[in-house]
PDB file of C-alpha atoms in Angstrom:
ATOM      1  CA  MET A 291      -1.517 -14.812  -3.377  1.00  0.00           C
ATOM      2  CA  ALA A 292      -3.006 -13.678  -6.673  1.00  0.00           C
ATOM      3  CA  ALA A 293      -5.918 -12.099  -4.799  1.00  0.00           C
ATOM      4  CA  LEU A 294      -3.708  -9.883  -2.605  1.00  0.00           C
ATOM      5  CA  PRO A 295      -3.121  -7.056  -5.118  1.00  0.00           C
ATOM      6  CA  ASN A 296      -6.833  -7.028  -5.899  1.00  0.00           C
ATOM      7  CA  MET A 297      -7.722  -6.956  -2.204  1.00  0.00           C
ATOM      8  CA  LEU A 298      -5.327  -4.081  -1.486  1.00  0.00           C
ATOM      9  CA  THR A 299      -6.730  -1.900  -4.259  1.00  0.00           C
ATOM     10  CA  LYS A 300     -10.423  -2.828  -4.111  1.00  0.00           C
ATOM     11  CA  HIS A 301     -11.295  -3.181  -0.406  1.00  0.00           C
ATOM     12  CA  PRO A 302     -12.910   0.135   0.662  1.00  0.00           C
ATOM     13  CA  GLY A 303     -11.799  -0.173   4.297  1.00  0.00           C
ATOM     14  CA  LEU A 304      -8.120  -0.128   3.305  1.00  0.00           C
ATOM     15  CA  ASN A 305      -8.486   3.296   1.662  1.00  0.00           C
ATOM     16  CA  THR A 306      -5.664   2.490  -0.791  1.00  0.00           C
ATOM     17  CA  HIS A 307      -4.238   5.421  -2.733  1.00  0.00           C
ATOM     18  CA  LYS A 308      -1.083   6.434  -4.568  1.00  0.00           C
ATOM     19  CA  TYR A 309       1.556   7.887  -2.310  1.00  0.00           C
ATOM     20  CA  SER A 310       2.698  10.801  -4.439  1.00  0.00           C
ATOM     21  CA  SER A 311       5.770  11.800  -2.409  1.00  0.00           C
ATOM     22  CA  LEU A 312       7.809   8.732  -3.419  1.00  0.00           C
ATOM     23  CA  LYS A 313       8.446   6.466  -6.403  1.00  0.00           C
ATOM     24  CA  VAL A 314      10.315   3.182  -6.656  1.00  0.00           C
ATOM     25  CA  LEU A 315      13.696   3.349  -8.375  1.00  0.00           C
ATOM     26  CA  GLY A 316      12.206   1.978 -11.618  1.00  0.00           C
ATOM     27  CA  GLY A 317       9.555   4.713 -11.590  1.00  0.00           C
ATOM     28  CA  GLU A 318       6.672   2.535 -10.367  1.00  0.00           C
ATOM     29  CA  ASP A 319       4.010   4.183  -8.247  1.00  0.00           C
ATOM     30  CA  ILE A 320       3.966   3.480  -4.521  1.00  0.00           C
ATOM     31  CA  PHE A 321       0.631   2.880  -2.837  1.00  0.00           C
ATOM     32  CA  GLU A 322      -0.449   3.341   0.769  1.00  0.00           C
ATOM     33  CA  ALA A 323      -3.139   1.200   2.386  1.00  0.00           C
ATOM     34  CA  TYR A 324      -4.604   1.590   5.861  1.00  0.00           C
ATOM     35  CA  ALA A 325      -4.096  -1.398   8.158  1.00  0.00           C
ATOM     36  CA  GLU A 326      -5.769   0.573  10.954  1.00  0.00           C
ATOM     37  CA  ASN A 327      -7.731   3.763  11.081  1.00  0.00           C
ATOM     38  CA  LYS A 328      -8.893   6.248  13.690  1.00  0.00           C
ATOM     39  CA  THR A 329      -6.302   5.172  16.272  1.00  0.00           C
ATOM     40  CA  PRO A 330      -3.117   6.934  17.395  1.00  0.00           C
ATOM     41  CA  ALA A 331      -0.167   5.885  15.210  1.00  0.00           C
ATOM     42  CA  ALA A 332      -2.440   3.785  12.999  1.00  0.00           C
ATOM     43  CA  TRP A 333      -0.519   1.292  10.850  1.00  0.00           C
ATOM     44  CA  ARG A 334       0.033   1.823   7.114  1.00  0.00           C
ATOM     45  CA  ILE A 335       1.204  -0.582   4.393  1.00  0.00           C
ATOM     46  CA  PHE A 336       3.374   0.867   1.615  1.00  0.00           C
ATOM     47  CA  TRP A 337       3.709  -1.297  -1.499  1.00  0.00           C
ATOM     48  CA  HIS A 338       4.117  -1.296  -5.287  1.00  0.00           C
ATOM     49  CA  TYR A 339       3.213  -3.632  -8.137  1.00  0.00           C
ATOM     50  CA  GLY A 340       5.835  -6.156  -9.233  1.00  0.00           C
ATOM     51  CA  PRO A 341       8.379  -7.421  -9.856  1.00  0.00           C
ATOM     52  CA  GLY A 342       6.276  -9.916 -11.867  1.00  0.00           C
ATOM     53  CA  LYS A 343       2.701  -9.986 -13.111  1.00  0.00           C
ATOM     54  CA  LYS A 344       0.090 -10.394 -10.372  1.00  0.00           C
ATOM     55  CA  GLN A 345       2.719  -9.673  -7.711  1.00  0.00           C
ATOM     56  CA  ILE A 346       3.263  -6.875  -5.258  1.00  0.00           C
ATOM     57  CA  THR A 347       6.243  -5.898  -3.161  1.00  0.00           C
ATOM     58  CA  ILE A 348       5.543  -4.686   0.354  1.00  0.00           C
ATOM     59  CA  LEU A 349       8.042  -1.940   1.106  1.00  0.00           C
ATOM     60  CA  THR A 350       7.165  -1.397   4.748  1.00  0.00           C
ATOM     61  CA  ILE A 351       4.428  -1.698   7.346  1.00  0.00           C
ATOM     62  CA  THR A 352       4.776   1.250   9.684  1.00  0.00           C
ATOM     63  CA  PRO A 353       2.841   3.510  12.051  1.00  0.00           C
ATOM     64  CA  HIS A 354       1.319   6.547  10.407  1.00  0.00           C
ATOM     65  CA  PRO A 355       3.785   9.419  10.662  1.00  0.00           C
TER      66      PRO A 355
END
């Protein structure tokens, strides 16, 4: 799983970016990645780094609002 954080931030098709409207309780940044694009209600993955090194926590996978 060590490659997953790298894949989520580096793959251009995922269009990963910080989601500025929210922060995790500890103050960590939340990121949004595209699971789909250019479709109605395209899916998004919301995640943050941690709790440990080289780990991420997926908060939700949801249709684009």
